[in-house]
mmCIF file of C-alpha atoms in Angstrom:
data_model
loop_
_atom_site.group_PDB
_atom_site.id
_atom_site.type_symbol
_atom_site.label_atom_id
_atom_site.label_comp_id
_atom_site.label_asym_id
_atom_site.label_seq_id
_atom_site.Cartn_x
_atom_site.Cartn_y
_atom_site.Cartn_z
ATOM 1 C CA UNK A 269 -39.420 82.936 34.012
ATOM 2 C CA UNK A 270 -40.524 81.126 30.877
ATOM 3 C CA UNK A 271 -43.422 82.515 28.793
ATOM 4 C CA UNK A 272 -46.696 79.584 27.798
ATOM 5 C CA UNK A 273 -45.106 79.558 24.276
ATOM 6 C CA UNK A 274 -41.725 78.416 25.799
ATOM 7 C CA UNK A 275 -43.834 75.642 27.969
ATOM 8 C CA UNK A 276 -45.407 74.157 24.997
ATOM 9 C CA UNK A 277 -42.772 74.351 22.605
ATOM 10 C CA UNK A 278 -40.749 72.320 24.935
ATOM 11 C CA UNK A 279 -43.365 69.755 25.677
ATOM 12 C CA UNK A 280 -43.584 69.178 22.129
ATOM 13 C CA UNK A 281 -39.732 67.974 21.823
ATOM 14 C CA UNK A 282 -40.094 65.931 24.049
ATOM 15 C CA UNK A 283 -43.134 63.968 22.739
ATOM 16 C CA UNK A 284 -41.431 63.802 19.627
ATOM 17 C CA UNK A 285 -38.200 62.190 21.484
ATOM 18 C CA UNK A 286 -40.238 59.473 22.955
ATOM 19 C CA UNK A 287 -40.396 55.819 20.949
ATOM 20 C CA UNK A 288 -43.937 55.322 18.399
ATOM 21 C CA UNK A 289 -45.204 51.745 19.242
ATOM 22 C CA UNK A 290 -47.148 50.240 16.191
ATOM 23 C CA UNK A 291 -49.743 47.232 16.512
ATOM 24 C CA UNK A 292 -48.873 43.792 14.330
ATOM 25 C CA UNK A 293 -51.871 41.495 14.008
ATOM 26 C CA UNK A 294 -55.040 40.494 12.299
ATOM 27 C CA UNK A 295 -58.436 42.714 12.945
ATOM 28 C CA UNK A 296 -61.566 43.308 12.458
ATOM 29 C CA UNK A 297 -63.455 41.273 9.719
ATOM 30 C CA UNK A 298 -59.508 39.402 8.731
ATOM 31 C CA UNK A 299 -59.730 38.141 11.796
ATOM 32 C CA UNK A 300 -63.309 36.075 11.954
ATOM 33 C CA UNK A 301 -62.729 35.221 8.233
ATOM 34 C CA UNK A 302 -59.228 33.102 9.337
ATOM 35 C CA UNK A 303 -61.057 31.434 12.696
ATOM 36 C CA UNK A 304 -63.847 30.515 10.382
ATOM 37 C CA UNK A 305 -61.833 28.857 7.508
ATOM 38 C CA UNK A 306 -59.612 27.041 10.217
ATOM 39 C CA UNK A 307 -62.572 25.916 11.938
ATOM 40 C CA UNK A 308 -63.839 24.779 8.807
ATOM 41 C CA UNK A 309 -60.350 23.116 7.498
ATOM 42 C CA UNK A 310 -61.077 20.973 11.464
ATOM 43 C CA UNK A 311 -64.397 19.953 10.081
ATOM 44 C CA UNK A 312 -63.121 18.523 7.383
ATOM 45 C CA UNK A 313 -60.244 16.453 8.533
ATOM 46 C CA UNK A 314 -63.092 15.130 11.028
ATOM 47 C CA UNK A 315 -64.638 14.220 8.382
ATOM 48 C CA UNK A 316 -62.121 12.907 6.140
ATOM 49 C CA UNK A 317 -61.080 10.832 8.992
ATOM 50 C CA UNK A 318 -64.086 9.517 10.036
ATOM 51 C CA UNK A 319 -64.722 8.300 6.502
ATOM 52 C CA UNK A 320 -61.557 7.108 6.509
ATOM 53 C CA UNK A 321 -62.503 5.457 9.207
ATOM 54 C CA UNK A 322 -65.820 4.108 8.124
ATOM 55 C CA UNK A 323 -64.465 2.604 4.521
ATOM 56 C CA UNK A 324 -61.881 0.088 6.589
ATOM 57 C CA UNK A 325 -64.324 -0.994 8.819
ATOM 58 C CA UNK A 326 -66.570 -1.602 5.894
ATOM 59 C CA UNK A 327 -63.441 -3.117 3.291
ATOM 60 C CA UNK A 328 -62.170 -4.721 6.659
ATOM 61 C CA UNK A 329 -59.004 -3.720 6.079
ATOM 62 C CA UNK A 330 -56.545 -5.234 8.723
ATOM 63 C CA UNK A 331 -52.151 -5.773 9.194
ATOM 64 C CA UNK A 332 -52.820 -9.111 6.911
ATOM 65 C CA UNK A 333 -55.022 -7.910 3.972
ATOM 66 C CA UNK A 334 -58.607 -6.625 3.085
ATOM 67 C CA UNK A 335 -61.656 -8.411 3.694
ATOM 68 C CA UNK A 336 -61.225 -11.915 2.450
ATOM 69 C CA UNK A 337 -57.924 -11.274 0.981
ATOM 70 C CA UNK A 338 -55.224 -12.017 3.216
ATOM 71 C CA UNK A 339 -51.763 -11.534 2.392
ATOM 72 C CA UNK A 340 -49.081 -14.216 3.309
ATOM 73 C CA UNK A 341 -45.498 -15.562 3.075
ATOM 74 C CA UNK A 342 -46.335 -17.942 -0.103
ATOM 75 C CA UNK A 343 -49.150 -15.093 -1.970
ATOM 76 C CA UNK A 344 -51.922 -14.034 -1.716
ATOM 77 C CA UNK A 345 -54.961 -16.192 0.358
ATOM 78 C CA UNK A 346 -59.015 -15.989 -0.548
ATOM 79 C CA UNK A 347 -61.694 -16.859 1.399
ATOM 80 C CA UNK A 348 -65.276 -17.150 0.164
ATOM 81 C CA UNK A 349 -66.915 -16.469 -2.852
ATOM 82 C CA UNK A 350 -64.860 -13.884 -5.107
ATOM 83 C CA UNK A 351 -65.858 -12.569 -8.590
ATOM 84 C CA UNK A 352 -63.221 -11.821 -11.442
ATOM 85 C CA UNK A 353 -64.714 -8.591 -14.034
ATOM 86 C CA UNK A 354 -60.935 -8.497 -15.526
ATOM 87 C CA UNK A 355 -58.591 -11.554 -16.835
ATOM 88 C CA UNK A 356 -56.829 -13.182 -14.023
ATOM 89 C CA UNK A 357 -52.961 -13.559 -14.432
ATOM 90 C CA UNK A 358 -51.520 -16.274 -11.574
ATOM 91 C CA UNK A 359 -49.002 -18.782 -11.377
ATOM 92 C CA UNK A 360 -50.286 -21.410 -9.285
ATOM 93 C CA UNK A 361 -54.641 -21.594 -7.897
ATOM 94 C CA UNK A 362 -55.016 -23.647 -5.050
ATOM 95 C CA UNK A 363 -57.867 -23.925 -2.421
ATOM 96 C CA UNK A 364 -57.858 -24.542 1.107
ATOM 97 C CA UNK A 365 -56.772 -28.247 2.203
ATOM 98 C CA UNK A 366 -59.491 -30.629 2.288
ATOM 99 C CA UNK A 367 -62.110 -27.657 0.515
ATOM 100 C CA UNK A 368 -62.675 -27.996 -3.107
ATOM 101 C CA UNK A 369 -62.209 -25.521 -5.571
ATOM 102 C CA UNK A 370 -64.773 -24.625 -7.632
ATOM 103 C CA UNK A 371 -64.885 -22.137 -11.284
ATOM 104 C CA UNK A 372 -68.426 -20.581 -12.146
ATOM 105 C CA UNK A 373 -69.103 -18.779 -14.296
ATOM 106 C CA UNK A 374 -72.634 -17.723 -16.794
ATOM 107 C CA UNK A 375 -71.212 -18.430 -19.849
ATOM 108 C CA UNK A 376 -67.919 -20.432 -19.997
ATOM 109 C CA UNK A 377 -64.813 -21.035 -18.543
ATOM 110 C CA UNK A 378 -61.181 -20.042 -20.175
ATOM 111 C CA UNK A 379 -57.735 -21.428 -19.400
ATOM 112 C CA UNK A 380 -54.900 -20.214 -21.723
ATOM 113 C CA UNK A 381 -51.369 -21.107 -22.219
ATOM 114 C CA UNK A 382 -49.050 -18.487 -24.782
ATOM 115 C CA UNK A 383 -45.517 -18.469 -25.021
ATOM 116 C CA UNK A 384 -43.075 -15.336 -25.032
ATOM 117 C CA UNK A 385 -44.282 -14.990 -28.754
ATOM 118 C CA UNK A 386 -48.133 -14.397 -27.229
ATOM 119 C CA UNK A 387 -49.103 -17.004 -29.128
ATOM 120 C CA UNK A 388 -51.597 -19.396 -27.989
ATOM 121 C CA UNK A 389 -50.162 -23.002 -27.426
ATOM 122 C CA UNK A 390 -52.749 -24.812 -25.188
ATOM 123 C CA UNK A 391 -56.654 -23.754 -24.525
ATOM 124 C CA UNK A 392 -59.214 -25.339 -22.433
ATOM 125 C CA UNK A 393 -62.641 -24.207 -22.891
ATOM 126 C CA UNK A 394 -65.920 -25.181 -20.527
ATOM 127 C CA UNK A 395 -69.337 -23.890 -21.865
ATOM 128 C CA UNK A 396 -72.658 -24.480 -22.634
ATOM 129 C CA UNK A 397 -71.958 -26.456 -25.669
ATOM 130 C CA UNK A 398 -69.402 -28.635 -24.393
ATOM 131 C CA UNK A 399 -65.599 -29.392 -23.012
ATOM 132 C CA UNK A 400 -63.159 -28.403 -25.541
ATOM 133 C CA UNK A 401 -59.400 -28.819 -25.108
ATOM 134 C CA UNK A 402 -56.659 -27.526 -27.827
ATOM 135 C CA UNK A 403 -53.183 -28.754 -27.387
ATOM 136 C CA UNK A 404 -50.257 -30.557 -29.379
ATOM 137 C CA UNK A 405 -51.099 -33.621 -26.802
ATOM 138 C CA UNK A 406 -53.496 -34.689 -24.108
ATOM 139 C CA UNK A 407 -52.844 -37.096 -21.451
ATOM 140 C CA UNK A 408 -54.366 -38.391 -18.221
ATOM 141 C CA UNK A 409 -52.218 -40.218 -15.393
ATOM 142 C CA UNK A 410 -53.345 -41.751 -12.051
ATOM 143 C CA UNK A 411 -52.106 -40.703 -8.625
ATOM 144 C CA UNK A 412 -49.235 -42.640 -8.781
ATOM 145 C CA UNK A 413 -48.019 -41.497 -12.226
ATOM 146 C CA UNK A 414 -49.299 -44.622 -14.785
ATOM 147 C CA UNK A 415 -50.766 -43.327 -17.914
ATOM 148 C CA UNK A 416 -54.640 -44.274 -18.563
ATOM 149 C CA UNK A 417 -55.350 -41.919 -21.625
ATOM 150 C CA UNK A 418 -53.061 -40.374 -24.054
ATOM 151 C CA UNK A 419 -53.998 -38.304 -27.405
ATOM 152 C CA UNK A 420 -51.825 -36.476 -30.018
ATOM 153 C CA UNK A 421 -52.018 -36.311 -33.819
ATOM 154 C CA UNK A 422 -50.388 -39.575 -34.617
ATOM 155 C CA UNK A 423 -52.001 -41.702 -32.334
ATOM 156 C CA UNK A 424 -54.456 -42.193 -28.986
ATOM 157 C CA UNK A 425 -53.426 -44.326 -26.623
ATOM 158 C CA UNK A 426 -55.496 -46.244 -23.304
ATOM 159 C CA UNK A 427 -52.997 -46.708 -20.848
ATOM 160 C CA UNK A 428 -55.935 -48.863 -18.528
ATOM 161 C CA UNK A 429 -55.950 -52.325 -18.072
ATOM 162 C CA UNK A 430 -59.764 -52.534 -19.351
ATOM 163 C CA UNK A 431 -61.703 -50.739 -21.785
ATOM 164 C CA UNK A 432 -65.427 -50.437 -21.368
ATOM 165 C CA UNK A 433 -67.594 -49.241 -23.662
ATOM 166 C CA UNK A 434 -71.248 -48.887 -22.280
ATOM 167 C CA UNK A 435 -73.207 -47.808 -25.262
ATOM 168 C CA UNK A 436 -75.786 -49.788 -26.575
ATOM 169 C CA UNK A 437 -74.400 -49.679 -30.097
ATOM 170 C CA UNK A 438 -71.165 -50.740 -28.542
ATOM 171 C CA UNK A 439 -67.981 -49.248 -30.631
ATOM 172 C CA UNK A 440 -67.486 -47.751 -33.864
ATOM 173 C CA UNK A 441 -64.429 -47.833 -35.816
ATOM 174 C CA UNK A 442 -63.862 -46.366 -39.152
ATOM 175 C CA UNK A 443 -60.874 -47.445 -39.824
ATOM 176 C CA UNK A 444 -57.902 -50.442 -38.142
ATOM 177 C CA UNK A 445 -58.224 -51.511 -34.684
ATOM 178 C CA UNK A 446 -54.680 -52.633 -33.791
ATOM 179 C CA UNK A 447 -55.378 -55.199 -30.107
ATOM 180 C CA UNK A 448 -53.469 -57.771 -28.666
ATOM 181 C CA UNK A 449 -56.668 -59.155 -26.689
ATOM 182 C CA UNK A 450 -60.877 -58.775 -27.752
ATOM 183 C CA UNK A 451 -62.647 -60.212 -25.011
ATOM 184 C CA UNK A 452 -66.135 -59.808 -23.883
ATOM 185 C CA UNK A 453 -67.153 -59.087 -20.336
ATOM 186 C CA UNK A 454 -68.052 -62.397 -18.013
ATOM 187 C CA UNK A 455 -71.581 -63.621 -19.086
ATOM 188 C CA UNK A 456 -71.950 -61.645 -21.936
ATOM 189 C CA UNK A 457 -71.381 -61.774 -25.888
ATOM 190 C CA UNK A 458 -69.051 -60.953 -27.984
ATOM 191 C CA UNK A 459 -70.379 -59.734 -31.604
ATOM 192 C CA UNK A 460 -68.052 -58.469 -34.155
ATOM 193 C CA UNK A 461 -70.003 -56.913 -37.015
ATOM 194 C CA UNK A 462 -69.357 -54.801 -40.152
ATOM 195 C CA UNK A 463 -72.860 -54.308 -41.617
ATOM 196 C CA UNK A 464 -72.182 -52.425 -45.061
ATOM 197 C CA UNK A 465 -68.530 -53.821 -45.513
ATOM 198 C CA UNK A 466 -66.180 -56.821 -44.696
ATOM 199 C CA UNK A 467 -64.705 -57.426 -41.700
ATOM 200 C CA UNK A 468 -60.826 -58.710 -41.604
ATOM 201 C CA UNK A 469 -58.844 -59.856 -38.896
ATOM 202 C CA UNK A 470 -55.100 -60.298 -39.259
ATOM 203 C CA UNK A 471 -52.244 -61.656 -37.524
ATOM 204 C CA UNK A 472 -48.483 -62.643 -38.631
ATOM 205 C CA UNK A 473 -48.639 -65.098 -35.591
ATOM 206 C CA UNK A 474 -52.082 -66.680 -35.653
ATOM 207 C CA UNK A 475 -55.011 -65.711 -34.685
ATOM 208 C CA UNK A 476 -57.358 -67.867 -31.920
ATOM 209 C CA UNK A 477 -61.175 -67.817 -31.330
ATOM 210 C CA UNK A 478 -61.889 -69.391 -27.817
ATOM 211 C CA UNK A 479 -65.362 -70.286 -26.245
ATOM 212 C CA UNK A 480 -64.748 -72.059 -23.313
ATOM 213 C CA UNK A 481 -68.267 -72.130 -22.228
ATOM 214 C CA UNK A 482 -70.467 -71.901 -25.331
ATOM 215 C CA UNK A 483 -70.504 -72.364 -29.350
ATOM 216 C CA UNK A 484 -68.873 -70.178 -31.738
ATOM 217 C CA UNK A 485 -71.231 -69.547 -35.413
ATOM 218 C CA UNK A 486 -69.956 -68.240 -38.219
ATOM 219 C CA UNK A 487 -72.894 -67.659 -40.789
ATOM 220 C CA UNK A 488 -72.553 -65.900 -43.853
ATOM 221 C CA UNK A 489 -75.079 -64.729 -46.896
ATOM 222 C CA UNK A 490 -72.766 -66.764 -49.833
ATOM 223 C CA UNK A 491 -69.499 -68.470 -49.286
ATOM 224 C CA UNK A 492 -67.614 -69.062 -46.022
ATOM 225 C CA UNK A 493 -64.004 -70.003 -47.341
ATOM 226 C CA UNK A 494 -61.586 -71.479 -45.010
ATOM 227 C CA UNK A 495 -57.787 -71.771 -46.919
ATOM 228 C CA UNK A 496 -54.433 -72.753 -45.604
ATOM 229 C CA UNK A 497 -51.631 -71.693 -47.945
ATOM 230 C CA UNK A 498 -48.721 -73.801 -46.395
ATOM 231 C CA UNK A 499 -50.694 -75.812 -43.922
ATOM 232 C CA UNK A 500 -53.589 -77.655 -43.446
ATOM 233 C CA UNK A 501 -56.837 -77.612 -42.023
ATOM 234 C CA UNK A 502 -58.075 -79.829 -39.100
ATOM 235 C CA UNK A 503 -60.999 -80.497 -37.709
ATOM 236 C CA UNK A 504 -60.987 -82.359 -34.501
ATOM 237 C CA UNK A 505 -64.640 -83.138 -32.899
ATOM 238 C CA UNK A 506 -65.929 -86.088 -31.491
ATOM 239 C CA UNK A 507 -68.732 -85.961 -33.970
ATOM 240 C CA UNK A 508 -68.220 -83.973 -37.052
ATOM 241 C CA UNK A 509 -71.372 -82.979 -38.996
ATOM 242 C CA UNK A 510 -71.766 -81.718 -42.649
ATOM 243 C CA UNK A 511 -75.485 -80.369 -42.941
ATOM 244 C CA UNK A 512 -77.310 -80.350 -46.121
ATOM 245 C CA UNK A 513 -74.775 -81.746 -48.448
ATOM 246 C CA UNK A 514 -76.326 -82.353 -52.245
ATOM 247 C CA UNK A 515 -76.892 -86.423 -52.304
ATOM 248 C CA UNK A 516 -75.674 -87.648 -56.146
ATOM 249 C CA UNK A 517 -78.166 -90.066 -57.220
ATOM 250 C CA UNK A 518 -77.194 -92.398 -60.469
ATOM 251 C CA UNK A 519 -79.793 -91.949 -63.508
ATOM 252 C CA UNK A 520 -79.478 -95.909 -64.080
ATOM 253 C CA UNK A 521 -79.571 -97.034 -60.328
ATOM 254 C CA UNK A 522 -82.290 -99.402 -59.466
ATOM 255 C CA UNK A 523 -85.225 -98.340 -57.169
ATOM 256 C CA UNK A 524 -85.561 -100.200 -53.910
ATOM 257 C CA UNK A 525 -88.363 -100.095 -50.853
ATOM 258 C CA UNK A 526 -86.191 -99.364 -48.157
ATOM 259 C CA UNK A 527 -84.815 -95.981 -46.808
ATOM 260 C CA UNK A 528 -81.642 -95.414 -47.650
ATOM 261 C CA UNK A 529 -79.520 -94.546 -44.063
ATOM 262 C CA UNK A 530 -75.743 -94.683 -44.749
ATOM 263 C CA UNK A 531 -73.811 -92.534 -47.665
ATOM 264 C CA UNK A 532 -70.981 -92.121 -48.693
ATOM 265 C CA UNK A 533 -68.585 -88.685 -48.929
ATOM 266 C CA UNK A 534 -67.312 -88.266 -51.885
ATOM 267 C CA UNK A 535 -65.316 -85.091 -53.390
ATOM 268 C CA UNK A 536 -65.510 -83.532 -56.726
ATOM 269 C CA UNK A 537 -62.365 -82.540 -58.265
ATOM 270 C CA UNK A 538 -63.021 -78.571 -57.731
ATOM 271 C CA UNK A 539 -63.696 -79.555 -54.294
ATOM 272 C CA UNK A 540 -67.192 -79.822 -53.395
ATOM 273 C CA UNK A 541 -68.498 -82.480 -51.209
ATOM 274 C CA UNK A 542 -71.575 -84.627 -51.828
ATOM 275 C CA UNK A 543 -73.072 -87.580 -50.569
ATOM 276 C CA UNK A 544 -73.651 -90.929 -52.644
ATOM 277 C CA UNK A 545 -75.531 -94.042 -51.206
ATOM 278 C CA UNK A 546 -73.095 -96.751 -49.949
ATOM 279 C CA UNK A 547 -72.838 -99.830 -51.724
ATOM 280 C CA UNK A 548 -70.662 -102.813 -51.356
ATOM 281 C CA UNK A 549 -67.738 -101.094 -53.044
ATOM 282 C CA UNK A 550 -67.849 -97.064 -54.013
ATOM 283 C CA UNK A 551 -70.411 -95.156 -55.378
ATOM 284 C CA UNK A 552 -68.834 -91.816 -55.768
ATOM 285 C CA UNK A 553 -68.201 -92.558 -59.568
ATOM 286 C CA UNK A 554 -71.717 -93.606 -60.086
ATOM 287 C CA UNK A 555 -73.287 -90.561 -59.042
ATOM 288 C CA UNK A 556 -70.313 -87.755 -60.226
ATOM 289 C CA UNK A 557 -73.447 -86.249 -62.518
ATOM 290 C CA UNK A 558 -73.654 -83.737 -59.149
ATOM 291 C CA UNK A 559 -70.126 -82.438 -60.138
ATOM 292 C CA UNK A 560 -71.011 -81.009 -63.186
#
């Protein structure tokens, strides 16, 4: 028969023989603090996303592009009105067929062209003050590829088949005007004036004034000299008329009543002309006193 002590010693083996279970987990306060920064982390990814969300519905962002901007096979494609705060770098600007294309800006437009050196070779300025284009040459063609208006250093050349000139002071050259044709419009004058300095026309194979319809004037202040080196001169007129030529009068020539109405051309030996009353034979010899 076994004593209490015996009983108890024995029930405490085998206690100690059976397996100690220990608990693995979070607790207490650990516990509510992870819920609460997960469920805080949720809140915000739902709000990250619904910004996200809320800026490409605004930027209308779609497969193609964003907004206006639309991505395609050949570059990029813009619709509307778009505004440039940086330099724009492209290869080729186009609008949309059969829509204009139109560059504003508040204080001027800029194209320029630089080489690999970044140096500038071509520059096209629109502003306030003006149109201003700097190049080695400048040249405008028509749709099907004829030249109307060329310009470099050496020369400027009008490629048209007419060239009007509006103003009401007409043109203004300060130096040669090199033409093959001067001709005024139909019904209007011609007027070819140099009013501080002389005014020479030249040309190895002749040159011709024509008025089919009208008169041609030449006036001038003191001489008008017409010379032929190697030719002559020819005046051919139905009725040729020499208007206020000096009449040489005769100191010893007799008076008479009646009015004198025919004369007689006579030269001087430098080459003036004068009249000299007609006689039976010639007078010119009577009246030479207007030669000297």
């Amino acid at each position: 028969m076994m004593t209490q002590e015996q009983c108890s010693h024995r029930n405490n083996v085998q206690s100690s023989d059976k397996p100690q279970i220990y608990k693995v987990g979070i607790y207490g306060w650990r516990k509510r603090c992870l819920y609460f920064f997960v469920l805080l982390l949720m809140i915000l990814i739902l709000i990250n996303l619904a910004l996200t969300i809320w800026i490409l519905k605004v930027m209308n962002f779609t497969i193609d592009g964003m907004g206006n901007l639309r991505i395609t096979e050949k570059g990029l494609k813009l619709e509307g009105d778009s505004e440039f705060l940086e330099p724009l770098y492209a290869k080729e600007i186009q609008s949309k067929p059969g829509r204009p294309l139109y560059l504003q800006s508040s204080r001027n437009v800029s194209v320029n062209i630089y080489n690999s050196n970044n140096e500038l070779l071509t520059q096209l300025v629109t502003g306030s003050s003006g149109l201003k284009a700097r190049g080695k040459a400048f040249e405008v063609k028509s749709t099907t590829g004829k030249l109307l208006f060329s310009a470099d250093e050496d020369e400027v050349v009008v490629g048209a088949e007419k060239l009007r000139v509006m103003g009401a002071e007409g043109a203004v050259f300060t130096k040669s005007v090199e033409t093959p044709h001067v001709r005024a419009e139909p019904f209007k004058e011609l007027k070819l004036e140099s009013p501080t300095r002389s005014l020479l026309m030249e040309a190895p194979k002749g040159i011709q004034i024509l008025a089919e319809a009208g008169d041609i004037q030449a006036i001038c202040r003191n001489e008008l000299r017409l010379e032929s080196k190697d030719g002559e001169i020819s005046l051919d007129a139905h009725r040729i008329r020499l208007m206020r030529l000096p009449e040489g009068k005769a100191s010893s020539s007799p008076s008479s009543g009646t009015r004198q109405t025919v004369y007689e051309v006579c030269v001087c030996p430098n080459g003036r002309l004068f009249l000299s009353q007609a006689g039976v034979g010639s007078t010119c010899q009577i009246s030479y006193s207007v030669c000297l």
